[in-house]
Amino acid sequence: MKSRVKKYTSIYILVNTIGDMLILNFGYAIGILLSLNSEYKTILDPKYFTFWLFLNVNYLIAAHFSNTFNIFRNTKFYDLVGALFKLFIIQILLNFAYIVTFKDFFATFKLSRQVIFINFLIAVPLTTFWRFGFIKIARFYRARGHNNRNLMILGASESAQRFREMLEHRLEFGYAFFGYFDDNPKQYPNYVQKEIKGNLEDAKVYIQRNMVEELFIAIPKDENHTIQEFIELAEDNLTRVKIIPDFSGYLPTSFNKVDIDYYGSVPVLTIREEPLESFINQIIKRVFDIVFSISFLFVFTLFIFPIVALLIKLGSKGPVLFKQKRSGVRNQAFTVYKFRTMYVNDESDTKQATKGDSRVTPIGKILRKYNIDEMPQFYNVLLGDMSIVGPRPHMLKHTEEYSKIVDKFMVRHLIKPGITGLAQVSGYRGETKDPKDMENRVLKDVEYLESWSLKLDIEIIFKTIFSTFGDKNAY
């Protein structure tokens, strides 16, 4: 049993290492070939051969310290991105340290900077693609019933049942479920009773006689003696032990995800998982926002802005841009920019636009229908007040009102507001006629906060583009 687990783990590490090093050396060879000139004739020159050896040793050192191979069956996307980011940074720093240390001895300084740049320009995207591709292949392989780990669950509580249900839908995690073991099977529904193989005493015999690779414990925490007894029994039989905690007694049902961090050796429960708390994820999202906004504004400023500005000026008196204070991240007020779509009025900062609103100008109706009025907010993104995707910012008056009557309304202010968001592409856009409309919007905003990924941002952007021409709530 133990050897089988170690066998597959070793194979995965070996395959990943070989793939990484092939890509690294491919990038180095291309870098050398592109950098060679009349002064540097051969890749086998001792000073470059020495650097090539160091490059490979450097990778092994960086892989060790970045924990890049600590990838488990349920590893999250941003954890892998973070590990790869550390791997690349450590490699680059070690390479430059080598050059600075030995530049006079080996005379490689002039060439090596070029080689490192070309090398990592090739290796970073290829290694990232390779790693994610390998995980996809491994999960596909497990989903077909291969390399599965056998598990059993002590206790059939609600938490245990949720875990069992998750395994049914996430076959790529690669677990084969033996069954529950519980002393009080009759308290559970019939479909759960069918999977209860015996009581806790039966479980002890089962662990000793069968190849149980992982034991999940979901019995009440006040049964400390029993839990400790099973931990010792499992370890004696080379079975890994994991605990399924039950938080239902003190966490509201609205908290679908929790996270456990360690402050020193003390475990601390975080009631809401937020991917954007990660510095790496913040960088990824910010870089994406900047690149996307600059690309968009390059076209927007040259072609669309002058035409829209002229139409607004010809259609009604007043400024081209409408500026308004709105609630941003941490509930800090900022100035949002939009194309003016209404006649100048005294209710702009207190009253939402409604269907058939007389304040909306003829050209304003078109701008609002196709979301063109939101385009100046790309400047807000560049300023750092907003993101491309996030919860829509509300007027200060509405934030004050809804925060008192809508549950978790303020949670949406933990991240930057966006030009579009999950709530908007899910149909919760425009006028909020009653608090229920806002509650649905907030639920989607919190869902986005808890499940952010770059892939999700891109999906929302595409859905926003496709929904522009058929949104009944755009008025």
Coordinates of C-alpha atoms in Angstrom, one line a residue:
M1 CA 0.0 0.0 0.0
K2 CA 2.6 2.5 1.1
S3 CA 4.8 1.6 -1.9
R4 CA 2.0 2.1 -4.3
V5 CA 1.4 5.6 -3.1
K6 CA 5.1 6.4 -3.2
K7 CA 5.4 4.8 -6.6
Y8 CA 2.9 7.1 -8.2
T9 CA 4.1 10.2 -6.4
S10 CA 7.7 9.5 -7.5
I11 CA 6.6 9.0 -11.1
Y12 CA 4.7 12.3 -11.1
I13 CA 7.7 14.1 -9.6
L14 CA 10.1 12.5 -12.1
V15 CA 7.9 13.2 -15.1
N16 CA 7.4 16.9 -14.0
T17 CA 11.2 17.2 -13.4
I18 CA 12.1 15.8 -16.8
G19 CA 9.5 18.0 -18.6
D20 CA 10.7 21.1 -16.8
M21 CA 14.4 20.4 -17.5
L22 CA 13.8 19.6 -21.2
I23 CA 12.0 23.0 -21.6
L24 CA 14.7 24.8 -19.6
N25 CA 17.5 23.3 -21.8
F26 CA 15.6 24.0 -25.0
G27 CA 15.3 27.6 -24.0
Y28 CA 19.0 27.8 -23.1
A29 CA 20.0 26.3 -26.5
I30 CA 17.8 28.7 -28.4
G31 CA 19.2 31.6 -26.3
I32 CA 22.8 30.6 -27.0
L33 CA 22.1 30.2 -30.8
L34 CA 20.4 33.6 -31.0
S35 CA 23.2 35.2 -29.0
L36 CA 26.2 33.8 -30.7
N37 CA 28.3 36.1 -32.9
S38 CA 31.7 36.2 -34.3
E39 CA 33.2 36.5 -30.8
Y40 CA 31.3 33.5 -29.4
K41 CA 31.6 30.6 -31.7
T42 CA 30.5 27.5 -29.9
I43 CA 28.0 26.3 -27.3
L44 CA 30.7 23.9 -26.0
D45 CA 33.0 26.7 -25.0
P46 CA 34.0 25.8 -21.4
K47 CA 32.6 29.1 -19.9
Y48 CA 29.2 28.5 -21.5
F49 CA 29.3 24.7 -20.7
T50 CA 30.0 25.6 -17.1
F51 CA 27.0 28.0 -17.0
W52 CA 24.8 25.3 -18.7
L53 CA 25.7 22.9 -15.9
F54 CA 24.9 25.5 -13.2
L55 CA 21.6 26.3 -14.9
N56 CA 20.4 22.7 -14.4
V57 CA 21.7 22.5 -10.8
N58 CA 20.1 25.9 -10.2
Y59 CA 16.7 24.5 -11.3
L60 CA 16.9 21.6 -8.8
I61 CA 17.7 24.1 -6.0
A62 CA 14.9 26.4 -7.0
A63 CA 12.4 23.5 -7.3
H64 CA 13.3 22.4 -3.8
F65 CA 12.9 25.8 -2.2
S66 CA 9.8 26.8 -4.1
N67 CA 7.9 23.5 -3.1
T68 CA 6.8 23.4 -6.7
F69 CA 6.3 19.6 -6.5
N70 CA 4.0 19.8 -3.5
I71 CA 1.0 19.4 -5.7
F72 CA -1.8 17.3 -4.4
R73 CA -5.0 16.0 -5.8
N74 CA -7.1 19.0 -4.7
T75 CA -4.4 21.7 -5.4
K76 CA -6.0 25.0 -6.4
F77 CA -5.1 26.9 -9.5
Y78 CA -3.6 29.9 -7.7
D79 CA -1.5 27.7 -5.4
L80 CA 0.2 26.1 -8.5
V81 CA 0.7 29.6 -10.1
G82 CA 2.3 30.8 -6.8
A83 CA 4.6 27.9 -6.7
L84 CA 5.7 28.4 -10.3
F85 CA 6.2 32.1 -9.7
K86 CA 8.5 31.3 -6.8
L87 CA 10.4 28.7 -9.0
F88 CA 11.0 31.2 -11.7
I89 CA 12.0 34.1 -9.4
I90 CA 14.5 31.9 -7.5
Q91 CA 16.0 30.6 -10.7
I92 CA 16.5 34.1 -12.1
L93 CA 18.1 35.4 -8.9
L94 CA 20.5 32.4 -8.7
N95 CA 21.5 32.9 -12.4
F96 CA 22.3 36.5 -11.9
A97 CA 24.1 35.8 -8.7
Y98 CA 26.3 33.3 -10.6
I99 CA 27.0 35.9 -13.4
V100 CA 27.9 38.6 -10.9
T101 CA 30.2 36.2 -8.9
F102 CA 32.0 34.7 -11.9
K103 CA 31.8 37.3 -14.6
D104 CA 35.6 38.1 -14.4
F105 CA 36.7 34.5 -14.0
F106 CA 34.6 33.0 -16.8
A107 CA 34.0 36.1 -18.9
T108 CA 30.3 35.2 -19.5
F109 CA 28.7 38.4 -18.3
K110 CA 28.1 39.9 -21.7
L111 CA 26.5 36.9 -23.3
S112 CA 24.7 35.4 -20.3
R113 CA 22.3 38.3 -19.7
Q114 CA 21.0 37.8 -23.2
V115 CA 20.8 34.0 -22.8
I116 CA 18.9 34.3 -19.5
F117 CA 16.4 36.7 -21.0
I118 CA 15.7 34.5 -24.0
N119 CA 15.8 31.4 -22.0
F120 CA 13.1 32.5 -19.5
L121 CA 11.1 34.2 -22.3
I122 CA 10.7 30.7 -23.7
A123 CA 10.8 28.6 -20.6
V124 CA 8.2 30.5 -18.4
P125 CA 5.2 30.1 -20.7
L126 CA 6.1 26.6 -21.9
T127 CA 6.7 25.3 -18.3
T128 CA 3.4 26.9 -17.2
F129 CA 1.6 25.3 -20.1
W130 CA 3.3 21.9 -19.4
R131 CA 2.5 21.9 -15.7
F132 CA -1.2 22.7 -16.1
G133 CA -1.4 20.3 -19.0
F134 CA 0.1 17.5 -16.9
I135 CA -2.4 18.1 -14.1
K136 CA -5.2 18.0 -16.6
I137 CA -3.9 14.7 -18.0
A138 CA -3.4 13.2 -14.5
R139 CA -6.9 14.2 -13.4
F140 CA -8.4 12.8 -16.6
Y141 CA -6.5 9.5 -16.0
R142 CA -7.9 9.4 -12.4
A143 CA -11.4 10.2 -13.5
R144 CA -11.3 7.0 -15.7
G145 CA -10.7 5.0 -12.5
H146 CA -6.9 4.7 -12.6
N147 CA -4.5 5.5 -9.7
N148 CA -7.4 5.8 -7.3
R149 CA -6.8 5.9 -3.5
N150 CA -9.1 3.8 -1.3
L151 CA -10.8 5.6 1.5
M152 CA -13.3 5.1 4.3
I153 CA -15.2 7.5 6.5
L154 CA -15.8 7.2 10.2
G155 CA -19.2 8.7 10.9
A156 CA -22.0 9.5 8.4
S157 CA -22.7 13.1 9.6
E158 CA -23.9 15.9 7.4
S159 CA -20.3 17.0 6.8
A160 CA -19.3 13.5 5.9
Q161 CA -22.2 13.2 3.5
R162 CA -21.3 16.5 1.8
F163 CA -17.7 15.2 1.4
R164 CA -19.0 11.9 -0.1
E165 CA -21.2 13.9 -2.5
M166 CA -18.3 16.0 -3.6
L167 CA -16.3 12.9 -4.4
E168 CA -19.0 11.7 -6.7
H169 CA -18.8 14.9 -8.7
R170 CA -15.0 15.3 -8.6
L171 CA -13.8 12.0 -10.0
E172 CA -10.5 13.7 -11.1
F173 CA -9.5 13.7 -7.4
G174 CA -9.1 9.9 -7.8
Y175 CA -10.7 8.3 -4.7
A176 CA -12.5 5.0 -4.4
F177 CA -15.0 5.1 -1.5
F178 CA -15.2 1.9 0.6
G179 CA -18.1 3.2 2.8
Y180 CA -19.1 4.8 6.1
F181 CA -18.7 3.3 9.6
D182 CA -21.1 4.6 12.2
D183 CA -22.6 3.4 15.5
N184 CA -26.0 4.9 14.9
P185 CA -27.0 4.1 11.3
K186 CA -30.8 4.4 11.8
Q187 CA -30.6 8.1 12.3
Y188 CA -29.7 8.7 8.7
P189 CA -31.7 8.5 5.4
N190 CA -32.0 5.1 3.7
Y191 CA -29.6 6.0 0.9
V192 CA -26.9 6.8 3.5
Q193 CA -27.7 3.6 5.5
K194 CA -27.0 1.6 2.4
E195 CA -23.4 2.8 2.4
I196 CA -22.8 2.2 6.1
K197 CA -20.7 -0.9 6.3
G198 CA -20.7 -1.4 10.1
N199 CA -20.0 0.3 13.4
L200 CA -16.7 1.7 14.7
E201 CA -15.5 -1.6 16.0
D202 CA -16.1 -3.1 12.6
A203 CA -14.0 -0.2 11.2
K204 CA -11.0 -1.3 13.2
V205 CA -11.1 -4.8 11.8
Y206 CA -11.7 -3.4 8.3
I207 CA -8.6 -1.1 8.4
Q208 CA -6.4 -4.1 9.5
R209 CA -7.7 -6.5 6.9
N210 CA -8.0 -4.2 3.8
M211 CA -5.8 -1.7 1.9
V212 CA -7.3 1.5 3.2
E213 CA -5.0 4.3 2.1
E214 CA -6.8 7.3 3.6
L215 CA -9.1 7.4 6.6
F216 CA -11.4 10.4 6.9
I217 CA -12.8 11.0 10.5
A218 CA -16.1 12.8 10.8
I219 CA -17.2 11.8 14.3
P220 CA -18.0 14.5 17.0
K221 CA -14.9 16.2 18.4
D222 CA -15.9 15.4 21.9
E223 CA -15.1 11.7 21.2
N224 CA -11.4 12.6 21.6
H225 CA -10.4 9.1 22.9
T226 CA -12.0 7.3 20.0
I227 CA -10.4 9.7 17.5
Q228 CA -7.0 9.3 19.0
E229 CA -7.4 5.5 19.0
F230 CA -8.2 5.4 15.3
I231 CA -5.3 7.7 14.5
E232 CA -2.9 5.3 16.2
L233 CA -4.5 2.3 14.6
A234 CA -4.4 3.9 11.1
E235 CA -0.8 4.9 11.4
D236 CA 0.2 1.4 12.5
N237 CA -1.4 0.1 9.3
L238 CA 0.1 2.8 7.1
T239 CA -3.2 4.6 6.5
R240 CA -3.2 8.3 6.2
V241 CA -5.6 10.1 8.5
K242 CA -7.6 13.2 7.7
I243 CA -10.3 15.0 9.7
I244 CA -13.6 16.3 8.3
P245 CA -14.5 19.1 10.8
D246 CA -18.2 20.0 11.4
F247 CA -18.7 23.7 11.6
S248 CA -22.4 23.7 11.4
G249 CA -22.8 24.4 15.1
Y250 CA -21.4 27.9 14.9
L251 CA -21.1 28.9 11.2
P252 CA -24.1 30.1 9.2
T253 CA -25.1 28.0 6.3
S254 CA -24.3 30.8 3.9
F255 CA -20.6 30.2 4.4
N256 CA -20.0 27.5 1.8
K257 CA -16.2 27.7 2.0
V258 CA -13.8 28.0 4.9
D259 CA -10.0 27.9 5.0
I260 CA -7.5 26.9 7.6
D261 CA -4.3 28.8 8.0
Y262 CA -1.5 28.3 10.5
Y263 CA -0.2 31.1 12.6
G264 CA 3.0 29.5 13.9
S265 CA 1.7 26.1 15.0
V266 CA -1.8 27.3 15.8
P267 CA -4.5 26.4 13.3
V268 CA -6.9 29.3 12.6
L269 CA -10.2 29.0 10.7
T270 CA -11.0 31.6 8.0
I271 CA -14.7 31.7 7.3
R272 CA -14.4 32.9 3.7
E273 CA -11.9 31.8 1.1
E274 CA -10.8 34.8 -0.9
P275 CA -8.4 34.0 -3.8
L276 CA -7.6 37.7 -4.3
E277 CA -6.1 37.9 -0.8
S278 CA -3.1 36.2 -2.4
F279 CA -0.5 38.7 -3.5
I280 CA 0.3 36.6 -6.6
N281 CA -3.4 36.7 -7.7
Q282 CA -3.6 40.5 -7.1
I283 CA -0.6 40.9 -9.4
I284 CA -2.2 38.6 -12.1
K285 CA -5.5 40.5 -11.9
R286 CA -3.9 44.0 -11.9
V287 CA -1.6 43.2 -14.9
F288 CA -4.6 41.8 -16.8
D289 CA -6.6 44.9 -16.0
I290 CA -3.8 47.2 -17.2
V291 CA -3.0 45.4 -20.4
F292 CA -6.7 45.0 -21.3
S293 CA -7.5 48.6 -20.5
I294 CA -4.6 50.1 -22.5
S295 CA -5.5 47.9 -25.5
F296 CA -9.1 48.9 -25.3
L297 CA -8.5 52.6 -24.8
F298 CA -6.1 52.8 -27.7
V299 CA -8.9 52.0 -30.0
F300 CA -11.6 53.7 -27.9
T301 CA -9.8 57.0 -27.6
L302 CA -8.9 57.3 -31.3
F303 CA -12.2 56.3 -32.8
I304 CA -15.2 56.0 -30.5
F305 CA -14.6 58.8 -28.0
P306 CA -14.8 61.7 -30.5
I307 CA -17.9 60.4 -32.2
V308 CA -19.7 59.8 -28.9
A309 CA -18.6 63.1 -27.5
L310 CA -20.0 64.9 -30.5
L311 CA -23.3 63.1 -30.4
I312 CA -23.7 63.9 -26.7
K313 CA -23.0 67.6 -27.2
L314 CA -25.4 67.9 -30.2
G315 CA -28.1 66.0 -28.3
S316 CA -28.3 68.1 -25.1
K317 CA -26.6 70.8 -23.0
G318 CA -24.1 69.7 -20.4
P319 CA -20.7 68.0 -20.1
V320 CA -19.7 65.0 -22.2
L321 CA -18.6 63.0 -19.1
F322 CA -20.7 62.4 -16.0
K323 CA -18.7 62.2 -12.7
Q324 CA -20.2 60.7 -9.6
K325 CA -18.9 59.5 -6.2
R326 CA -19.4 55.8 -5.6
S327 CA -18.4 53.2 -3.1
G328 CA -15.1 51.4 -3.9
V329 CA -12.9 48.8 -2.2
R330 CA -13.0 49.0 1.6
N331 CA -16.0 51.3 1.1
Q332 CA -13.7 54.2 0.1
A333 CA -15.4 56.7 -2.1
F334 CA -14.0 57.4 -5.5
T335 CA -15.0 59.3 -8.6
V336 CA -16.4 57.2 -11.4
Y337 CA -16.5 58.4 -15.0
K338 CA -19.3 57.7 -17.5
F339 CA -20.6 59.2 -20.7
R340 CA -23.5 61.5 -19.7
T341 CA -26.7 59.8 -20.8
M342 CA -29.2 62.1 -18.9
Y343 CA -30.3 65.7 -19.1
V344 CA -28.6 67.6 -16.3
N345 CA -30.8 67.1 -13.2
D346 CA -30.7 67.3 -9.4
E347 CA -31.5 63.6 -8.8
S348 CA -28.4 62.0 -10.5
D349 CA -26.8 61.1 -7.1
T350 CA -29.9 59.8 -5.4
K351 CA -32.2 58.1 -8.0
Q352 CA -31.6 55.1 -10.2
A353 CA -32.5 55.1 -13.9
T354 CA -35.9 53.4 -14.4
K355 CA -37.6 52.1 -17.5
G356 CA -38.9 55.0 -19.6
D357 CA -37.0 57.5 -17.4
S358 CA -37.7 61.0 -18.8
R359 CA -34.2 62.1 -17.7
V360 CA -32.5 59.9 -20.3
T361 CA -31.6 61.7 -23.5
P362 CA -32.3 60.1 -26.9
I363 CA -28.6 59.4 -27.5
G364 CA -28.4 58.3 -23.9
K365 CA -30.8 55.5 -24.5
I366 CA -28.6 54.0 -27.2
L367 CA -25.4 54.4 -25.1
R368 CA -27.0 52.7 -22.1
K369 CA -28.5 49.9 -24.1
Y370 CA -25.2 48.9 -25.5
N371 CA -23.1 49.7 -22.4
I372 CA -21.2 52.4 -24.3
D373 CA -21.8 54.8 -21.4
E374 CA -19.5 52.7 -19.2
M375 CA -16.4 52.9 -21.5
P376 CA -14.8 55.9 -19.7
Q377 CA -14.5 53.6 -16.6
F378 CA -11.5 52.0 -18.2
Y379 CA -9.7 55.1 -17.1
N380 CA -10.9 54.3 -13.5
V381 CA -9.3 50.8 -14.0
L382 CA -5.9 52.4 -15.0
L383 CA -6.1 54.7 -12.0
G384 CA -6.5 51.6 -9.8
D385 CA -10.0 52.5 -8.5
M386 CA -11.7 49.8 -10.4
S387 CA -11.1 46.4 -12.1
I388 CA -12.4 45.1 -15.4
V389 CA -14.5 42.5 -13.5
G390 CA -15.9 42.9 -10.0
P391 CA -19.0 44.0 -8.1
R392 CA -20.6 47.1 -9.7
P393 CA -20.1 50.2 -7.6
H394 CA -23.2 51.9 -6.2
M395 CA -24.0 55.4 -5.4
L396 CA -23.0 56.4 -1.8
K397 CA -26.7 56.9 -0.9
H398 CA -27.6 53.4 -2.0
T399 CA -24.6 51.8 -0.1
E400 CA -25.8 53.5 3.0
E401 CA -29.4 52.3 2.5
Y402 CA -28.8 48.7 1.4
S403 CA -26.1 48.0 3.9
K404 CA -28.8 48.2 6.6
I405 CA -31.3 45.9 5.0
V406 CA -29.4 43.4 2.7
D407 CA -27.4 40.7 4.3
K408 CA -23.7 40.7 3.4
F409 CA -24.0 43.8 1.3
M410 CA -20.8 45.2 2.6
V411 CA -18.8 42.0 1.9
R412 CA -18.8 42.9 -1.8
H413 CA -16.5 45.9 -0.9
L414 CA -13.6 43.6 0.1
I415 CA -12.5 43.8 -3.6
K416 CA -12.3 46.5 -6.2
P417 CA -15.6 47.2 -8.1
G418 CA -15.7 46.3 -11.7
I419 CA -17.0 47.6 -15.1
T420 CA -18.9 44.3 -15.3
G421 CA -19.4 41.4 -13.0
L422 CA -20.8 37.9 -12.3
A423 CA -24.1 39.4 -11.1
Q424 CA -24.5 41.4 -14.3
V425 CA -23.9 38.5 -16.6
S426 CA -26.3 36.4 -14.4
G427 CA -29.2 38.7 -15.1
Y428 CA -29.0 41.0 -12.1
R429 CA -28.3 44.3 -13.9
G430 CA -29.9 47.7 -13.8
E431 CA -32.7 48.9 -11.6
T432 CA -33.2 47.2 -8.2
K433 CA -37.0 47.6 -7.6
D434 CA -37.0 45.9 -4.2
P435 CA -34.5 44.6 -1.7
K436 CA -34.8 41.0 -3.1
D437 CA -33.2 42.2 -6.4
M438 CA -30.3 43.5 -4.5
E439 CA -30.0 40.4 -2.4
N440 CA -29.6 38.3 -5.6
R441 CA -27.0 40.6 -6.9
V442 CA -25.0 40.5 -3.6
L443 CA -25.1 36.7 -3.6
K444 CA -23.5 36.6 -7.0
D445 CA -20.9 39.3 -6.0
V446 CA -19.9 37.2 -2.9
E447 CA -19.8 34.1 -5.1
Y448 CA -17.3 35.9 -7.4
L449 CA -15.2 37.0 -4.4
E450 CA -15.0 33.4 -3.2
S451 CA -14.3 31.8 -6.5
W452 CA -12.2 34.3 -8.5
S453 CA -9.8 33.1 -11.2
L454 CA -8.4 34.7 -14.3
K455 CA -10.4 32.2 -16.3
L456 CA -13.6 33.3 -14.6
D457 CA -12.8 37.0 -15.4
I458 CA -12.3 36.1 -19.1
E459 CA -15.6 34.2 -19.2
I460 CA -17.4 37.1 -17.7
I461 CA -15.9 39.5 -20.2
F462 CA -17.1 37.3 -23.1
K463 CA -20.5 36.9 -21.6
T464 CA -20.8 40.7 -21.2
I465 CA -19.9 41.2 -24.9
F466 CA -22.4 38.6 -26.0
S467 CA -25.2 39.9 -23.7
T468 CA -24.8 43.5 -24.8
F469 CA -27.2 43.1 -27.7
G470 CA -30.0 41.4 -25.8
D471 CA -30.1 42.7 -22.2
K472 CA -33.7 43.6 -21.3
N473 CA -32.5 45.4 -18.1
A474 CA -30.4 47.9 -20.0
Y475 CA -32.3 51.2 -19.9

